[in-house]
Short mmCIF file of C-alpha atoms (C1' of nucleotides) in Angstrom, two decimals:
data_model
loop_
_atom_site.label_atom_id
_atom_site.label_comp_id
_atom_site.label_asym_id
_atom_site.label_seq_id
_atom_site.Cartn_x
_atom_site.Cartn_y
_atom_site.Cartn_z
CA UNK A 984 44.16 60.19 59.45
CA UNK A 985 46.63 57.38 59.96
CA UNK A 986 44.59 56.35 62.95
CA UNK A 987 41.53 56.06 60.80
CA UNK A 988 43.30 53.75 58.40
CA UNK A 989 44.66 51.76 61.32
CA UNK A 990 41.24 51.36 62.89
CA UNK A 991 39.72 50.49 59.55
CA UNK A 992 42.37 47.86 59.05
CA UNK A 993 41.68 46.47 62.50
CA UNK A 994 38.01 46.40 61.78
CA UNK A 995 38.69 44.40 58.64
CA UNK A 996 40.17 41.69 60.82
CA UNK A 997 36.72 40.72 62.00
CA UNK A 998 34.42 41.99 59.31
CA UNK A 999 34.06 41.82 55.53
CA UNK A 1000 34.67 44.91 53.40
CA UNK A 1001 30.99 45.38 52.64
CA UNK A 1002 30.10 45.80 56.29
CA UNK A 1003 32.93 48.10 57.18
CA UNK A 1004 31.37 50.85 59.26
CA UNK A 1005 32.48 54.43 59.29
CA UNK A 1006 30.46 55.01 62.44
CA UNK A 1007 32.31 52.20 64.13
CA UNK A 1008 35.73 53.70 63.50
CA UNK A 1009 34.39 57.05 64.70
CA UNK A 1010 33.17 55.36 67.86
CA UNK A 1011 36.50 53.63 68.35
CA UNK A 1012 38.17 56.95 67.83
CA UNK A 1013 36.13 58.46 70.64
CA UNK A 1014 34.53 60.89 68.29
CA UNK A 1015 30.95 61.50 67.32
CA UNK A 1016 29.94 59.83 64.08
CA UNK A 1017 29.65 62.96 61.99
CA UNK A 1018 33.11 64.19 62.92
CA UNK A 1019 34.71 61.43 60.90
CA UNK A 1020 33.78 63.32 57.76
CA UNK A 1021 36.28 65.99 58.72
CA UNK A 1022 39.04 63.53 57.87
CA UNK A 1023 37.52 61.30 55.27
CA UNK A 1024 35.24 62.42 52.51
CA UNK A 1025 33.33 59.23 52.13
CA UNK A 1026 33.09 55.63 53.02
CA UNK A 1027 34.54 55.12 49.56
CA UNK A 1028 37.50 57.27 50.47
CA UNK A 1029 38.25 55.04 53.44
CA UNK A 1030 37.91 52.00 51.23
CA UNK A 1031 40.40 53.45 48.80
CA UNK A 1032 42.85 54.14 51.60
CA UNK A 1033 42.45 50.61 52.90
CA UNK A 1034 42.86 49.14 49.44
CA UNK A 1035 46.09 51.01 48.88
CA UNK A 1036 47.23 50.04 52.36
CA UNK A 1037 46.49 46.37 51.72
CA UNK A 1038 48.06 46.35 48.27
CA UNK A 1039 51.20 47.86 49.72
CA UNK A 1040 51.49 45.43 52.57
CA UNK A 1041 50.82 42.49 50.28
CA UNK A 1042 53.26 43.79 47.71
CA UNK A 1043 55.94 44.24 50.34
CA UNK A 1044 55.37 40.74 51.70
CA UNK A 1045 55.81 39.21 48.28
CA UNK A 1046 58.76 41.38 47.36
CA UNK A 1047 60.48 40.56 50.63
CA UNK A 1048 60.00 36.86 50.15
CA UNK A 1049 61.60 37.10 46.73
CA UNK A 1050 64.40 39.39 47.85
CA UNK A 1051 65.29 37.09 50.73
CA UNK A 1052 66.09 34.36 48.23
CA UNK A 1053 67.87 36.39 45.61
CA UNK A 1054 70.39 33.67 44.95
CA UNK A 1055 67.88 31.03 44.07
CA UNK A 1056 66.56 30.32 40.60
CA UNK A 1057 63.75 32.44 39.18
CA UNK A 1058 61.56 29.39 39.24
CA UNK A 1059 62.18 28.81 42.93
CA UNK A 1060 61.53 32.46 43.64
CA UNK A 1061 58.25 32.42 41.76
CA UNK A 1062 57.16 29.61 43.98
CA UNK A 1063 58.21 31.58 47.04
CA UNK A 1064 56.37 34.64 45.80
CA UNK A 1065 53.19 32.66 45.32
CA UNK A 1066 53.51 31.06 48.72
CA UNK A 1067 54.02 34.47 50.29
CA UNK A 1068 50.92 35.66 48.47
CA UNK A 1069 48.94 32.75 49.83
CA UNK A 1070 50.28 33.17 53.35
CA UNK A 1071 49.37 36.85 53.47
CA UNK A 1072 45.92 36.15 52.07
CA UNK A 1073 45.13 33.45 54.60
CA UNK A 1074 46.38 35.70 57.35
CA UNK A 1075 44.24 38.59 56.14
CA UNK A 1076 41.15 37.10 54.56
CA UNK A 1077 39.08 40.27 54.69
CA UNK A 1078 41.77 42.36 53.14
CA UNK A 1079 42.25 39.72 50.48
CA UNK A 1080 38.52 39.99 49.85
CA UNK A 1081 38.89 43.74 49.64
CA UNK A 1082 41.45 43.39 46.87
CA UNK A 1083 40.32 40.33 44.96
CA UNK A 1084 36.76 39.58 46.02
CA UNK A 1085 33.48 41.07 44.99
CA UNK A 1086 33.92 44.79 44.44
CA UNK A 1087 32.04 46.78 47.06
CA UNK A 1088 28.63 47.96 45.84
CA UNK A 1089 28.68 51.39 44.30
CA UNK A 1090 32.40 51.74 44.77
CA UNK A 1091 34.80 52.10 41.87
CA UNK A 1092 38.46 52.30 42.84
CA UNK A 1093 40.09 55.43 41.46
CA UNK A 1094 42.64 54.03 39.04
CA UNK A 1095 45.22 56.74 39.62
CA UNK A 1096 45.62 55.70 43.23
CA UNK A 1097 45.19 51.93 43.17
CA UNK A 1098 46.67 50.74 39.90
CA UNK A 1099 50.28 51.25 40.82
CA UNK A 1100 50.23 49.48 44.22
CA UNK A 1101 47.96 46.85 42.72
CA UNK A 1102 50.58 46.06 40.13
CA UNK A 1103 53.34 45.24 42.57
CA UNK A 1104 52.69 41.53 42.84
CA UNK A 1105 52.17 40.85 39.14
CA UNK A 1106 55.23 43.03 38.55
CA UNK A 1107 57.29 40.68 40.70
CA UNK A 1108 56.05 37.67 38.77
CA UNK A 1109 56.72 39.26 35.44
CA UNK A 1110 60.14 40.41 36.55
CA UNK A 1111 61.07 36.87 37.49
CA UNK A 1112 59.80 35.72 34.16
CA UNK A 1113 62.10 38.21 32.50
CA UNK A 1114 65.01 37.08 34.61
CA UNK A 1115 64.46 33.47 33.66
CA UNK A 1116 64.23 34.47 30.04
CA UNK A 1117 67.47 36.37 30.16
CA UNK A 1118 69.15 33.43 31.85
CA UNK A 1119 67.87 31.12 29.14
CA UNK A 1120 65.86 29.17 31.68
CA UNK A 1121 62.52 29.73 30.05
CA UNK A 1122 61.16 27.23 27.57
CA UNK A 1123 59.11 29.36 25.30
CA UNK A 1124 55.70 28.02 24.39
CA UNK A 1125 54.90 26.76 20.94
CA UNK A 1126 51.60 27.24 19.19
CA UNK A 1127 50.26 30.42 17.74
CA UNK A 1128 48.85 33.37 19.60
CA UNK A 1129 45.99 35.42 18.17
CA UNK A 1130 46.95 38.81 16.82
CA UNK A 1131 44.83 40.66 19.34
CA UNK A 1132 46.42 38.92 22.28
CA UNK A 1133 49.85 39.42 20.81
CA UNK A 1134 49.23 43.14 20.64
CA UNK A 1135 48.03 43.25 24.24
CA UNK A 1136 51.10 41.37 25.37
CA UNK A 1137 53.33 43.73 23.45
CA UNK A 1138 51.83 46.64 25.32
CA UNK A 1139 52.55 44.90 28.59
CA UNK A 1140 56.07 44.07 27.47
CA UNK A 1141 56.68 47.69 26.69
CA UNK A 1142 55.15 48.89 29.94
CA UNK A 1143 57.45 46.68 31.98
CA UNK A 1144 60.42 46.83 29.64
CA UNK A 1145 60.38 43.10 28.99
CA UNK A 1146 62.30 41.25 26.35
CA UNK A 1147 60.66 37.92 27.13
CA UNK A 1148 58.42 36.81 24.26
CA UNK A 1149 54.71 37.66 24.19
CA UNK A 1150 53.44 34.09 24.59
CA UNK A 1151 55.50 33.72 27.76
CA UNK A 1152 54.09 36.93 29.13
CA UNK A 1153 50.62 35.64 28.38
CA UNK A 1154 51.37 32.50 30.34
CA UNK A 1155 52.67 34.63 33.15
CA UNK A 1156 49.43 36.56 33.29
CA UNK A 1157 47.63 33.25 33.29
CA UNK A 1158 49.66 32.13 36.26
CA UNK A 1159 48.68 35.30 38.07
CA UNK A 1160 44.96 34.74 37.61
CA UNK A 1161 45.26 31.05 38.45
CA UNK A 1162 47.14 31.94 41.60
CA UNK A 1163 44.42 34.30 42.73
CA UNK A 1164 41.86 31.66 41.90
CA UNK A 1165 43.59 29.02 43.98
CA UNK A 1166 43.99 31.32 46.96
CA UNK A 1167 40.45 32.57 46.58
CA UNK A 1168 39.22 28.99 46.78
CA UNK A 1169 40.97 28.57 50.08
CA UNK A 1170 40.10 31.90 51.60
CA UNK A 1171 36.47 31.70 50.58
CA UNK A 1172 36.14 28.02 51.41
CA UNK A 1173 35.20 27.18 47.90
CA UNK A 1174 36.47 23.64 48.09
CA UNK A 1175 33.76 21.69 49.81
CA UNK A 1176 34.04 21.23 53.56
CA UNK A 1177 36.73 18.73 54.54
CA UNK A 1178 37.78 17.91 51.01
CA UNK A 1179 41.32 19.10 51.52
CA UNK A 1180 42.95 18.03 54.73
CA UNK A 1181 46.29 19.50 53.72
CA UNK A 1182 45.55 22.56 51.60
CA UNK A 1183 49.12 23.79 51.72
CA UNK A 1184 50.40 20.60 50.15
CA UNK A 1185 47.72 20.74 47.49
CA UNK A 1186 48.56 24.34 46.80
CA UNK A 1187 52.25 23.59 46.34
CA UNK A 1188 51.50 20.71 44.04
CA UNK A 1189 49.12 22.79 41.99
CA UNK A 1190 51.62 25.59 41.82
CA UNK A 1191 54.38 23.33 40.58
CA UNK A 1192 52.13 22.42 37.73
CA UNK A 1193 51.21 26.02 36.98
CA UNK A 1194 54.78 27.19 37.08
CA UNK A 1195 55.86 24.38 34.80
CA UNK A 1196 53.12 25.34 32.38
CA UNK A 1197 54.56 28.83 32.14
CA UNK A 1198 57.85 27.35 31.02
CA UNK A 1199 60.03 27.94 34.06
CA UNK B 152 7.81 32.10 47.16
CA UNK B 153 8.86 31.63 43.58
CA UNK B 154 8.10 35.27 43.02
CA UNK B 155 10.43 36.20 45.81
CA UNK B 156 13.27 34.25 44.25
CA UNK B 157 12.44 35.77 40.89
CA UNK B 158 12.47 39.29 42.26
CA UNK B 159 15.66 38.61 44.16
CA UNK B 160 17.26 37.33 41.01
CA UNK B 161 16.11 40.41 39.14
CA UNK B 162 17.50 42.60 41.86
CA UNK B 163 20.83 40.84 41.52
CA UNK B 164 20.99 42.07 37.96
CA UNK B 165 21.70 45.57 39.15
CA UNK B 166 23.08 45.14 42.63
CA UNK B 167 25.77 43.11 44.39
CA UNK B 168 24.82 40.31 46.77
CA UNK B 169 25.82 42.31 49.83
CA UNK B 170 23.30 45.03 49.13
CA UNK B 171 20.44 42.77 48.25
CA UNK B 172 17.48 44.21 50.09
CA UNK B 173 14.63 42.22 51.53
CA UNK B 174 12.62 45.40 51.89
CA UNK B 175 13.09 46.10 48.22
CA UNK B 176 11.65 42.78 47.12
CA UNK B 177 8.76 43.33 49.51
CA UNK B 178 8.17 46.72 47.96
CA UNK B 179 8.33 45.27 44.48
CA UNK B 180 5.91 42.62 45.59
CA UNK B 181 3.46 45.29 46.69
CA UNK B 182 3.66 44.13 50.24
CA UNK B 183 4.69 45.82 53.45
CA UNK B 184 8.24 45.08 54.52
CA UNK B 185 7.40 42.92 57.48
CA UNK B 186 5.10 40.66 55.49
CA UNK B 187 8.04 39.23 53.61
CA UNK B 188 8.97 37.27 56.69
CA UNK B 189 5.88 35.17 56.20
CA UNK B 190 7.57 33.59 53.23
CA UNK B 191 11.22 33.80 54.03
CA UNK B 192 12.78 33.30 57.42
CA UNK B 193 15.74 35.54 56.93
CA UNK B 194 17.77 37.51 54.52
CA UNK B 195 20.10 34.54 54.73
CA UNK B 196 17.27 32.27 53.68
CA UNK B 197 16.74 34.33 50.54
CA UNK B 198 20.45 34.26 49.86
CA UNK B 199 20.45 30.49 50.14
CA UNK B 200 17.55 30.26 47.72
CA UNK B 201 19.30 32.54 45.28
CA UNK B 202 22.54 30.61 45.60
CA UNK B 203 20.85 27.33 44.84
CA UNK B 204 18.99 29.00 41.99
CA UNK B 205 22.21 30.37 40.52
CA UNK B 206 24.14 27.13 40.97
CA UNK B 207 21.40 25.28 39.19
CA UNK B 208 21.20 27.64 36.28
CA UNK B 209 24.98 27.70 35.93
CA UNK B 210 25.17 23.94 36.24
CA UNK B 211 22.52 23.49 33.60
CA UNK B 212 24.27 25.90 31.24
CA UNK B 213 27.53 24.01 31.52
CA UNK B 214 25.90 20.59 31.30
CA UNK B 215 23.95 21.65 28.24
CA UNK B 216 27.06 22.95 26.52
CA UNK B 217 28.76 19.62 27.11
CA UNK B 218 25.75 17.54 26.16
CA UNK B 219 25.32 19.43 22.92
CA UNK B 220 28.74 18.23 21.82
CA UNK B 221 28.62 14.66 23.04
CA UNK B 222 30.45 13.39 19.98
CA UNK B 223 33.48 15.51 20.43
CA UNK B 224 36.56 14.59 22.42
CA UNK B 225 36.61 15.01 26.20
CA UNK B 226 39.25 17.63 25.76
CA UNK B 227 37.10 19.65 23.37
CA UNK B 228 34.14 19.32 25.69
CA UNK B 229 36.15 20.53 28.67
CA UNK B 230 36.94 23.61 26.69
CA UNK B 231 33.29 24.08 25.85
CA UNK B 232 32.32 23.60 29.48
CA UNK B 233 34.78 26.27 30.57
CA UNK B 234 33.60 28.65 27.89
CA UNK B 235 30.01 28.11 28.95
CA UNK B 236 31.04 28.83 32.51
CA UNK B 237 32.68 32.05 31.44
CA UNK B 238 29.76 33.09 29.28
CA UNK B 239 27.24 32.60 32.05
CA UNK B 240 29.44 34.45 34.53
CA UNK B 241 29.89 37.45 32.29
CA UNK B 242 26.17 37.49 31.63
CA UNK B 243 25.38 37.31 35.35
CA UNK B 244 28.19 39.07 37.19
CA UNK B 245 26.29 39.56 40.43
CA UNK B 246 25.20 35.98 40.58
CA UNK B 247 28.74 34.90 39.83
CA UNK B 248 29.81 37.09 42.73
CA UNK B 249 27.18 35.43 44.87
CA UNK B 250 28.67 32.02 44.17
CA UNK B 251 32.38 32.70 43.88
CA UNK B 252 33.02 36.14 45.33
CA UNK B 253 33.37 37.37 48.86
CA UNK B 254 30.98 35.47 51.06
CA UNK B 255 28.27 37.76 52.41
CA UNK B 256 29.01 38.98 55.93
CA UNK B 257 27.56 36.83 58.65
CA UNK B 258 26.15 34.36 56.20
CA UNK B 259 27.26 30.75 56.05
CA UNK B 260 25.65 28.68 53.33
CA UNK B 261 23.94 25.61 54.74
CA UNK B 262 25.98 22.79 53.26
CA UNK B 263 23.08 20.37 52.94
CA UNK B 264 21.33 22.65 50.47
CA UNK B 265 24.17 24.20 48.50
CA UNK B 266 26.85 21.54 48.22
CA UNK B 267 25.04 19.35 45.74
CA UNK B 268 24.09 22.08 43.22
CA UNK B 269 27.47 23.67 43.78
CA UNK B 270 29.15 20.48 42.71
CA UNK B 271 27.50 20.26 39.33
CA UNK B 272 30.14 22.15 37.38
CA UNK B 273 33.19 20.48 38.94
CA UNK B 274 31.33 17.20 38.52
CA UNK B 275 31.13 17.81 34.79
CA UNK B 276 34.83 18.53 34.62
CA UNK B 277 35.75 15.48 36.63
CA UNK B 278 33.41 13.34 34.58
CA UNK B 279 35.13 14.41 31.39
CA UNK B 280 38.44 13.68 33.01
CA UNK B 281 37.24 10.19 33.73
CA UNK B 282 36.01 9.76 30.21
CA UNK B 283 39.34 10.81 28.80
CA UNK B 284 41.07 8.42 31.16
CA UNK B 285 38.90 5.51 30.12
CA UNK B 286 39.53 6.33 26.49
CA UNK B 287 43.24 6.37 27.12
CA UNK B 288 43.43 10.00 26.13
CA UNK B 289 44.83 11.23 29.39
CA UNK B 290 48.57 11.53 29.84
CA UNK B 291 48.99 10.90 33.52
CA UNK B 292 51.32 13.24 35.35
CA UNK B 293 54.65 12.14 36.64
CA UNK B 294 56.23 13.29 39.87
CA UNK B 295 55.17 12.27 43.34
CA UNK B 296 52.15 13.45 45.25
CA UNK B 297 52.26 13.95 49.01
CA UNK B 298 50.50 11.29 51.00
CA UNK B 299 48.00 13.75 52.44
CA UNK B 300 46.95 14.97 49.03
CA UNK B 301 46.79 11.45 47.73
CA UNK B 302 44.37 10.54 50.47
CA UNK B 303 42.21 13.58 49.75
CA UNK B 304 42.12 12.69 46.08
CA UNK B 305 41.18 9.13 46.90
CA UNK B 306 38.19 10.35 48.82
CA UNK B 307 37.13 12.41 45.85
CA UNK B 308 37.67 9.49 43.50
CA UNK B 309 35.47 7.36 45.65
CA UNK B 310 32.80 10.02 45.95
CA UNK B 311 32.54 10.39 42.19
CA UNK B 312 33.31 6.76 41.37
CA UNK B 313 36.42 7.63 39.40
CA UNK B 314 39.04 5.26 38.16
CA UNK B 315 41.30 8.04 36.89
CA UNK B 316 44.48 8.27 38.96
CA UNK B 317 44.74 10.61 41.93
CA UNK B 318 47.32 12.95 40.43
CA UNK B 319 45.06 13.55 37.45
CA UNK B 320 42.14 14.32 39.73
CA UNK B 321 44.36 16.78 41.56
CA UNK B 322 45.15 18.49 38.29
CA UNK B 323 41.48 18.58 37.48
CA UNK B 324 40.73 20.32 40.74
CA UNK B 325 43.50 22.74 39.91
CA UNK B 326 41.92 23.46 36.57
CA UNK B 327 38.65 24.21 38.35
CA UNK B 328 40.20 26.77 40.66
CA UNK B 329 42.22 28.32 37.85
CA UNK B 330 39.09 28.60 35.76
CA UNK B 331 37.25 30.44 38.50
CA UNK B 332 40.28 32.66 38.94
CA UNK B 333 40.41 33.58 35.28
CA UNK B 334 36.71 34.34 35.10
CA UNK B 335 36.87 36.21 38.37
CA UNK B 336 39.58 38.43 36.91
CA UNK B 337 37.31 39.33 34.05
CA UNK B 338 34.09 39.76 35.99
CA UNK B 339 35.73 41.80 38.72
CA UNK B 340 37.89 43.78 36.32
CA UNK B 341 41.04 42.60 37.97
CA UNK B 342 43.16 43.01 34.89
CA UNK B 343 44.03 46.66 34.72
CA UNK B 344 41.82 48.88 32.61
CA UNK B 345 42.39 48.39 28.87
CA UNK B 346 45.07 45.75 29.24
CA UNK B 347 43.09 43.11 27.41
CA UNK B 348 41.37 44.26 24.27
CA UNK B 349 40.25 40.76 23.42
CA UNK B 350 39.60 38.99 26.71
CA UNK B 351 37.83 36.07 25.04
CA UNK B 352 40.89 35.27 22.96
CA UNK B 353 43.13 35.52 25.96
CA UNK B 354 40.80 33.28 27.91
CA UNK B 355 40.83 30.62 25.23
CA UNK B 356 44.57 30.71 24.98
CA UNK B 357 44.96 30.47 28.72
CA UNK B 358 42.49 27.64 28.85
CA UNK B 359 44.34 25.65 26.21
CA UNK B 360 47.36 25.82 28.39
CA UNK B 361 45.48 24.84 31.53
CA UNK B 362 43.77 21.93 29.84
CA UNK B 363 47.04 20.71 28.43
CA UNK B 364 48.56 20.88 31.90
CA UNK B 365 45.89 18.52 33.18
CA UNK B 366 46.95 16.00 30.59
CA UNK B 367 44.03 16.06 28.18
"C1'" DT C 1478 48.41 89.70 75.20
"C1'" DG C 1479 44.35 89.75 72.55
"C1'" DC C 1480 41.80 88.48 68.66
"C1'" DC C 1481 40.35 86.23 64.47
"C1'" DA C 1482 40.18 82.51 61.63
"C1'" DA C 1483 40.76 77.85 60.76
"C1'" DA C 1484 40.36 73.40 62.47
"C1'" DT C 1485 37.82 70.24 65.00
"C1'" DG C 1486 33.86 68.34 67.53
"C1'" DT C 1487 28.61 68.13 68.59
"C1'" DG C 1488 23.84 66.74 68.08
"C1'" DA C 1489 19.83 66.55 65.54
"C1'" DG C 1490 17.88 64.73 61.55
"C1'" DC C 1491 16.91 62.14 56.97
"C1'" DA C 1492 16.57 58.01 54.49
"C1'" DG C 1493 17.65 53.52 54.25
"C1'" DT C 1494 18.50 48.57 56.19
"C1'" DG C 1495 17.06 43.81 58.92
"C1'" DC C 1496 14.05 42.13 62.08
"C1'" DT C 1497 10.24 41.58 65.90
"C1'" DC C 1498 5.83 42.05 67.87
"C1'" DT C 1499 1.03 43.11 68.22
"C1'" DT C 1500 -2.99 43.87 65.84
"C1'" DG C 1501 -6.12 43.24 62.07
"C1'" DT C 1502 -8.02 41.12 57.94
"C1'" DT C 1503 -8.81 37.39 54.67
"C1'" DT C 1504 -9.12 32.54 53.18
"C1'" DT C 1505 -9.90 27.91 53.84
"C1'" DC C 1506 -11.91 24.00 55.47
"C1'" DC C 1507 -14.90 21.33 58.40
"C1'" DG D 908 -21.72 29.49 59.94
"C1'" DG D 909 -17.78 29.44 62.71
"C1'" DA D 910 -13.14 28.17 64.03
"C1'" DA D 911 -8.46 27.95 62.49
"C1'" DA D 912 -4.89 28.95 59.65
"C1'" DA D 913 -2.75 32.09 56.53
"C1'" DC D 914 -1.59 36.60 55.32
"C1'" DA D 915 -1.02 41.55 55.82
"C1'" DA D 916 -0.28 45.97 58.30
"C1'" DG D 917 2.10 49.24 61.17
"C1'" DA D 918 4.78 50.66 64.86
"C1'" DG D 919 9.20 50.26 66.76
"C1'" DC D 920 14.33 49.08 67.69
"C1'" DA D 921 18.97 49.26 66.44
"C1'" DC D 922 21.97 49.96 62.97
"C1'" DT D 923 24.02 52.25 58.59
"C1'" DG D 924 25.87 56.64 55.55
"C1'" DC D 925 25.62 61.34 55.24
"C1'" DT D 926 24.30 66.55 55.85
"C1'" DC D 927 23.73 70.64 58.24
"C1'" DA D 928 23.70 74.30 61.69
"C1'" DC D 929 25.99 75.18 65.61
"C1'" DA D 930 29.63 75.09 69.37
"C1'" DT D 931 34.30 74.74 70.90
"C1'" DT D 932 39.14 74.41 70.71
"C1'" DT D 933 43.48 75.67 68.62
"C1'" DG D 934 47.14 78.25 66.23
"C1'" DG D 935 49.27 82.19 64.41
"C1'" DC D 936 49.73 87.01 63.93
"C1'" DA D 937 49.43 91.97 65.01
#
DNA sequence: TGCCAAATGTGAGCAGTGCTCTTGTTTTCC
DNA sequence: GGAAAACAAGAGCACTGCTCACATTTGGCA
């Protein structure tokens, strides 16, 4: 069981999620192809396991980066969290694709198993937002927020026990999607070829701007 | 030839890029599977055709949205461009995935055929940035930019004939990646289930913030 | 110790994929 | 009319996920 996940993970080092082969892990396991179904219901089942596995490793990486700098400002830690996110993603492009790329064909992740681990990274960001708010280090955005969005943000605030204002939470969510976008551009080579000679520097610069926009 | 692209496009309405089947378009064409290779070298070849096709349609949609509001401010037109991008992407999720999602397995898009159409949307954004700059409507960012990034931006400025300052161009690029990230979150259902009841409103709000961060 | 049942592994088979190769049939053009 | 080019067919290879009937190993209990 654990071996299967391990082999699947190893396979993802050299292959995109869509071409992950159950037969290949069976082969690697020294077992005939049909025997794999004794341990795993489906290819989808393996995908789910790998998704949870990846979410957990990514979540841990980001949490560790933040925890290792617990004495620094929330703003500095947000930057560290984002950098850790980027570093993990560049190290594990296929697993990043598994989590944030095109969903695999007929597959729909079972929410009850993936939502919680999938929330770890945004939870870190939102927690730091809250910390900054409590410390008075958050400049809260002006301008009005549509009622619908306000309601959605209130639900999120309740879910995470946040006292930070709705508009700030909205900006935090925006940072999250922008972060994934920026990393996705790098991992998937979306910037043209040779347009960024120093992507890390560009990323940091971009992030500064995003973080400032949130109000940190 | 054109029929093949058409059928491929139609297939992409109900299927992700990774499971696009050459045999299926042959079938639909009333032809035996091997005959398709008379018209198309590879599955990769068809993918390239579909990518160019999608880039062109997306580019046209965004350009049209901007052109239809030529009398409005650059800032307003950037917003319209982004909304058009989002609208097209939500209308064509598989084709969005083809362009901005996980790259298909062994496939590497031939730069000489895809770079130009793929640049149309960012070109629009950067053009509006330039326009705003020329009109004096662009607040240029403070803070220093690393030498490496500055050089990269200078190359882009030259390529597009821009007079807008490097830091602004960098922010524009950042907007582009953040935009794709935001849309990707929606298309790929990356926000948890039922967390956004009014995604369009959230998108607009987020975009306001991003556009402001660029300096428009 | 002996036996039975559960767990695990096997191999054949089905339907689907991309792709190649050889053969056959149309068009087209001179 | 005949040669050449274009198009189509069909068999075949290697791969995929998945199922099913069957064999073997293993563990626990009487």
